[in-house]
């Protein structure tokens, strides 16, 4: 079986062979490991002055047991009276309601504002309204969005006007705008060629088809494709992807992940992200 080279429209050429993390991400940086601090010879923080010692000679006054007891009883009575007065005053100032305390609803409304804020932050990082509108159903879910014009951002391929990368857990997403519909169609032809071999690399792949986009707003061209990494650290591993595009606009979206390592050799998680926007 002939190994297909990674599609350069998805895999930035500047990354060399293959990044060490998910498709399209920057190479992994080894975590900084802090070595445990040695306790050998370490100085324990103690109060080296020790407890206070009275070195002077003083005479202690002896008081009778009865006088001590009387003072103690008087103090206790005064404290008890003050506590009772404070408690009555506090109780009288509180509103009383015979109804039992309300139980928090399991359908908390806080998630909706959180999702709206996440979508707003992501939208601000897209280069144009058209591609942001195309990605809108997924903007509350994805994160870490970065464009090709940013430092460390993805690189555009031939025919692309802009490329924005976001992540959704272990899945890498791209949102691409092309210069023309012809440029978009050339990219689609490449993915269709890879889709023909996808069932051999990732069993269960469906053939290219026109589908209704999540939300039911428009019909899209939907392709599931796969390719095998030909060389480098991850040589032989299979990458699978979902690509779709609006037939009337030169824009497209791509979801990618490693077939066995990320997806557990199943198309379901990748399709689930695509369908979540519904």
XYZ file of C-alpha atoms in Angstrom:
278
model
C 0.000 0.000 0.000
C 1.435 3.328 -1.017
C 1.758 5.812 1.788
C 0.197 9.175 1.113
C 2.105 12.259 2.082
C 0.448 14.632 4.533
C -1.702 17.180 2.826
C 0.216 20.426 2.946
C -3.035 22.390 3.110
C -3.544 20.928 6.550
C -0.023 20.182 7.710
C 2.079 23.377 7.845
C 5.213 22.880 5.820
C 7.313 24.803 8.335
C 6.929 22.064 10.905
C 9.180 19.698 9.012
C 8.078 16.095 9.110
C 5.556 15.735 11.882
C 4.921 17.630 15.107
C 5.189 15.670 18.321
C 1.659 16.572 19.319
C -1.698 16.560 17.540
C -1.850 17.441 13.813
C -0.942 21.020 13.100
C 0.152 21.881 16.597
C 3.560 23.194 17.503
C 6.137 20.597 18.577
C 5.751 19.592 22.173
C 8.067 21.267 24.657
C 9.356 18.948 27.405
C 7.784 19.883 30.713
C 9.956 21.732 33.142
C 10.728 19.348 35.963
C 11.690 20.900 39.253
C 13.964 18.696 41.305
C 12.986 18.282 44.952
C 14.858 20.549 47.304
C 17.515 18.716 49.217
C 17.029 18.662 52.966
C 20.641 17.839 53.669
C 21.986 20.576 55.866
C 18.757 22.533 55.450
C 18.054 24.974 58.254
C 14.774 24.345 59.982
C 12.893 27.536 60.702
C 12.452 27.588 64.465
C 12.152 30.220 67.127
C 15.729 30.010 68.312
C 15.043 32.468 71.145
C 12.922 29.859 72.853
C 10.175 30.626 75.351
C 10.452 33.868 77.284
C 12.202 33.497 80.633
C 11.854 35.972 83.499
C 15.273 36.225 85.118
C 14.306 38.882 87.672
C 13.209 38.046 91.198
C 9.579 39.117 91.784
C 7.210 38.433 94.638
C 3.852 36.950 93.774
C 0.838 38.197 95.644
C -1.278 35.517 97.184
C -5.020 35.989 96.831
C -7.643 34.133 98.804
C -9.602 31.360 97.010
C -12.916 33.107 97.787
C -11.910 36.353 96.099
C -10.635 34.513 93.031
C -13.865 32.509 92.761
C -16.006 35.629 93.095
C -14.161 37.396 90.308
C -14.450 34.358 88.028
C -18.199 34.034 88.623
C -18.724 37.728 87.937
C -16.848 37.562 84.644
C -18.769 34.478 83.533
C -22.145 36.087 84.290
C -21.188 39.236 82.393
C -20.095 37.281 79.346
C -23.233 35.132 79.352
C -25.451 38.207 79.515
C -23.651 39.885 76.636
C -23.907 36.758 74.491
C -27.627 36.403 75.173
C -28.296 40.032 74.329
C -26.332 39.773 71.078
C -28.172 36.595 70.057
C -31.608 38.124 70.647
C -30.677 41.267 68.788
C -29.349 39.265 65.788
C -32.415 36.988 65.696
C -34.760 39.952 65.727
C -32.930 41.595 62.834
C -33.105 38.564 60.503
C -36.067 38.039 58.116
C -37.958 34.870 58.960
C -39.497 32.675 56.321
C -41.340 29.464 57.057
C -40.567 28.125 53.573
C -37.792 25.527 53.251
C -34.570 26.689 51.573
C -34.694 26.471 47.791
C -32.740 23.653 46.168
C -30.371 24.744 43.414
C -31.605 23.715 40.000
C -29.547 21.167 38.080
C -30.101 23.279 34.963
C -27.822 26.130 35.969
C -28.054 29.169 33.663
C -24.358 29.948 34.167
C -23.267 27.746 31.272
C -25.061 29.884 28.715
C -23.197 33.107 29.605
C -19.942 31.138 29.730
C -20.518 29.726 26.247
C -21.448 33.176 24.914
C -18.290 34.680 26.335
C -16.125 31.877 24.919
C -17.698 32.372 21.499
C -17.129 36.140 21.655
C -13.464 35.719 22.528
C -12.952 33.224 19.709
C -14.805 35.347 17.154
C -12.512 38.288 17.869
C -9.542 36.185 16.739
C -10.938 35.381 13.295
C -9.678 37.545 10.434
C -13.037 38.152 8.743
C -16.759 37.962 9.596
C -17.533 35.406 6.850
C -15.204 32.711 8.208
C -16.242 33.522 11.791
C -19.897 33.071 10.808
C -19.017 29.733 9.200
C -17.347 28.573 12.438
C -20.050 30.104 14.660
C -21.737 26.804 15.716
C -18.421 25.588 17.194
C -17.118 28.843 18.697
C -18.541 28.107 22.185
C -16.672 24.776 22.177
C -13.214 25.418 20.717
C -10.411 27.412 22.311
C -6.857 28.713 21.784
C -7.726 30.189 18.383
C -4.846 31.764 16.466
C -4.573 33.061 12.902
C -1.845 32.688 10.297
C -0.750 36.297 10.751
C 0.034 35.752 14.436
C 3.386 34.645 15.785
C 3.307 30.861 16.014
C 0.131 30.664 13.978
C -0.563 28.183 11.162
C 0.825 28.788 7.691
C -1.386 29.239 4.672
C -1.108 26.961 1.669
C -1.481 27.804 -2.011
C -4.858 29.331 -2.774
C -5.669 30.179 0.836
C -6.499 33.699 1.937
C -6.500 32.996 5.678
C -6.175 30.070 8.072
C -7.269 30.039 11.714
C -6.397 27.191 14.059
C -8.310 26.289 17.216
C -8.302 23.262 19.483
C -11.051 21.138 20.957
C -9.283 18.867 23.395
C -7.169 16.435 21.376
C -8.778 17.536 18.093
C -7.170 20.270 16.006
C -9.525 22.460 13.975
C -8.811 24.742 11.030
C -11.046 27.379 9.498
C -9.864 28.302 6.016
C -10.881 31.002 3.573
C -9.750 30.610 -0.052
C -9.136 33.316 -2.606
C -11.702 31.895 -5.031
C -14.166 29.066 -5.374
C -11.744 27.463 -7.835
C -9.064 27.385 -5.129
C -11.565 25.795 -2.748
C -12.515 23.200 -5.383
C -8.866 22.243 -5.929
C -8.491 21.597 -2.206
C -11.686 19.567 -2.240
C -10.318 17.416 -5.077
C -7.232 16.567 -3.003
C -9.333 15.516 -0.038
C -11.596 13.410 -2.221
C -8.537 11.550 -3.498
C -7.455 10.827 0.060
C -11.005 9.825 0.984
C -10.871 7.007 -1.569
C -8.164 5.285 0.476
C -9.559 6.219 3.902
C -11.504 2.975 4.588
C -8.254 0.984 4.317
C -6.422 3.237 6.779
C -9.343 3.995 9.099
C -12.204 1.490 8.757
C -15.643 3.004 8.908
C -14.952 6.125 6.861
C -17.953 7.275 4.867
C -17.679 8.391 1.226
C -17.935 12.106 0.362
C -21.495 13.345 0.529
C -23.578 16.515 0.627
C -24.984 17.012 4.121
C -27.036 19.532 6.024
C -24.727 21.555 8.249
C -25.300 21.518 12.020
C -28.141 23.845 12.805
C -29.907 22.989 9.548
C -29.060 26.320 7.964
C -27.309 25.175 4.785
C -26.073 22.211 2.786
C -22.337 21.517 2.853
C -19.873 19.298 1.017
C -18.684 16.764 3.616
C -15.564 14.584 3.256
C -13.924 12.109 5.635
C -10.349 11.346 4.632
C -7.196 9.793 6.079
C -3.484 9.566 5.345
C -0.457 7.794 6.772
C 2.557 9.762 7.981
C 5.440 8.758 5.710
C 8.472 9.699 7.807
C 9.703 11.283 10.979
C 8.998 10.504 14.608
C 5.426 9.429 13.899
C 6.062 7.532 10.673
C 3.335 4.979 10.015
C 0.697 6.634 12.182
C -2.639 7.463 10.597
C -4.272 10.880 10.695
C -7.991 11.138 10.014
C -9.957 14.269 9.234
C -13.342 15.727 8.456
C -13.436 18.505 5.841
C -16.551 20.411 4.827
C -17.331 23.523 2.839
C -20.210 25.761 1.915
C -20.756 25.256 -1.852
C -21.556 28.945 -2.316
C -18.538 30.408 -0.492
C -14.767 29.845 -0.695
C -14.502 28.759 2.933
C -14.055 25.419 4.698
C -13.495 23.767 8.062
C -11.271 20.824 8.997
C -11.119 18.613 12.112
C -8.043 16.388 12.525
C -6.800 13.834 15.061
C -4.560 10.776 15.278
C -6.560 7.669 14.491
C -5.396 5.282 17.207
C -3.745 7.508 19.795
C -6.417 10.217 19.987
C -9.587 8.625 18.658
C -9.096 5.053 19.843
C -9.505 3.835 16.239
C -13.033 5.197 15.964
C -14.634 7.922 13.864
C -17.271 8.567 16.526
C -15.431 11.260 18.578
C -14.544 13.266 15.472
C -18.083 13.062 14.122
C -19.447 13.903 17.544
C -17.603 17.211 17.594
C -18.980 18.003 14.136
C -22.523 17.131 15.245
C -22.310 18.888 18.613
C -22.981 22.197 16.941
C -26.508 20.976 16.210
